[in-house]
Phi, psi and omega in degrees: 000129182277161192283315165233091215304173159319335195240028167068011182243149214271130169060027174068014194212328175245163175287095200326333202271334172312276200292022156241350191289297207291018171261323176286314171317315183283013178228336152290288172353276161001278169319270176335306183250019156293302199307296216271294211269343161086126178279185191280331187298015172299145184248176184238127176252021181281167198197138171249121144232154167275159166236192115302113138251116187276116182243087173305342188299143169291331187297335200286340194281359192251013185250141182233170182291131167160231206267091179229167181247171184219137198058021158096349181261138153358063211222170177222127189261110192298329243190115166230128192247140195233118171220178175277178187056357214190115201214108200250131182237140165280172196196129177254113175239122181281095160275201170224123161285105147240201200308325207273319168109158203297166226213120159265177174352060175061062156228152160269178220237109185215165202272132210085329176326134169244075192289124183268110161258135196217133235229204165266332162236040158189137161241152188215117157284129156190192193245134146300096204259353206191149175194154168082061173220180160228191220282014197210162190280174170219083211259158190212172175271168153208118189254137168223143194271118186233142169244144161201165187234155170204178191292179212277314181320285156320280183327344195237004147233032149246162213192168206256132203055046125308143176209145232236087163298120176244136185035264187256341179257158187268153184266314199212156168208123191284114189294294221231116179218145170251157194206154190191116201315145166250319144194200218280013191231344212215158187206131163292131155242193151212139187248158153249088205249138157247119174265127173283125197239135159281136202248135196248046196103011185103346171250131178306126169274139175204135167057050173097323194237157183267142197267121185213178181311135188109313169301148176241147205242122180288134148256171179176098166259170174323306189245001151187177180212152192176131183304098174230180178237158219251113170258021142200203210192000000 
């Protein structure tokens, strides 16, 4: 049998010109929907990065991990680290990678960005202190001996598991404390606190600052506070 008879028909049964129109629709088709459904070499710019935002504000202590916005755009809080005066929140933010470098709602995203994260009941300013990081803190107990001298009052309520609380968490606990007259109104102490610390380049952090010999460290429970500098470590 020839492939294409006298009358132009392909195997004696089709027309050659049908059959080529329906070979071209079937390559137009084709065409449409590799445009519509997206090839696979199509590249993905999409990006996650965490960030750090260091907040003194108070209102800040009441944000918890989940949904807030940031800067009025979508963002999600992985993490959240609480000491006094200073409330460090992790923030997961869905971008873009470009030529330019990662992008949150077209903005690029840089260490100083002072950013409002907001929650339905707190907002909070604060700074972008970190970045390219991850999604959760990386925090330790860390125990230290603070001297202090204070009045007979203070001295005589305080006691081992105290504990120095910001909303639901505890910040600090008191181990240990010795205690010894000074005169007839005042007593020396030396304390023992395991402070919950956040660790920075490797250094512990607490209330902001890095905990080291020399510092001085505020306490402060439900019936009294007071002030000492940390002589071990």
């Amino acid at each position: 049998m020839e492939l294409i008879d006298e009358k132009g028909r392909l195997f004696g049964r089709v027309n050659i010109v049908d059959a080529l129109v329906v070979l071209f629709a079937i390559a137009v088709l084709a065409a449409g929907a590799a445009l519509v459904l997206g090839g696979s070499d199509t590249p993905d710019t999409s990006e996650r990065m965490h960030v750090t935002v260091e907040t003194a504000n108070q209102s800040a202590t009441a944000v918890t991990s989940g949904r807030v916005t940031y800067d009025g755009a979508d963002a999600n809080v992985t993490d959240v680290y609480r000491t006094p005066n200073r409330t460090y929140l992790r923030v997961a933010l869905d971008g873009t990678r470009t030529d330019d470098g990662f992008q949150f709602d077209r903005q690029h995203v840089r260490l100083g960005d002072t950013p409002t994260v907001a929650t339905e009941t707190a907002v909070a300013g604060g700074a972008v202190t970190e970045r390219n990081t991850t999604a959760t803190f990386d925090t330790e107990t860390t125990t230290v001996t603070v001297e202090a001298t204070v009045d007979d009052s203070v001295a005589s309520a305080i006691s081992s598991g105290d504990e120095q609380r910001i909303r639901d968490t505890t910040v600090a606990t008191i181990t240990g404390v010795d205690t010894a007259s000074e005169n007839a109104t005042h007593a020396s102490l030396d304390v023992t606190l395991a402070l919950e610390t956040r660790l920075a380049d490797g250094t512990a952090h607490y209330g902001g600052s890095p905990v080291r010999l020399g510092r001085t460290v505020a306490v402060e429970t439900d019936g009294y506070e007071f002030e000492g500098e940390i002589i071990q470590r």
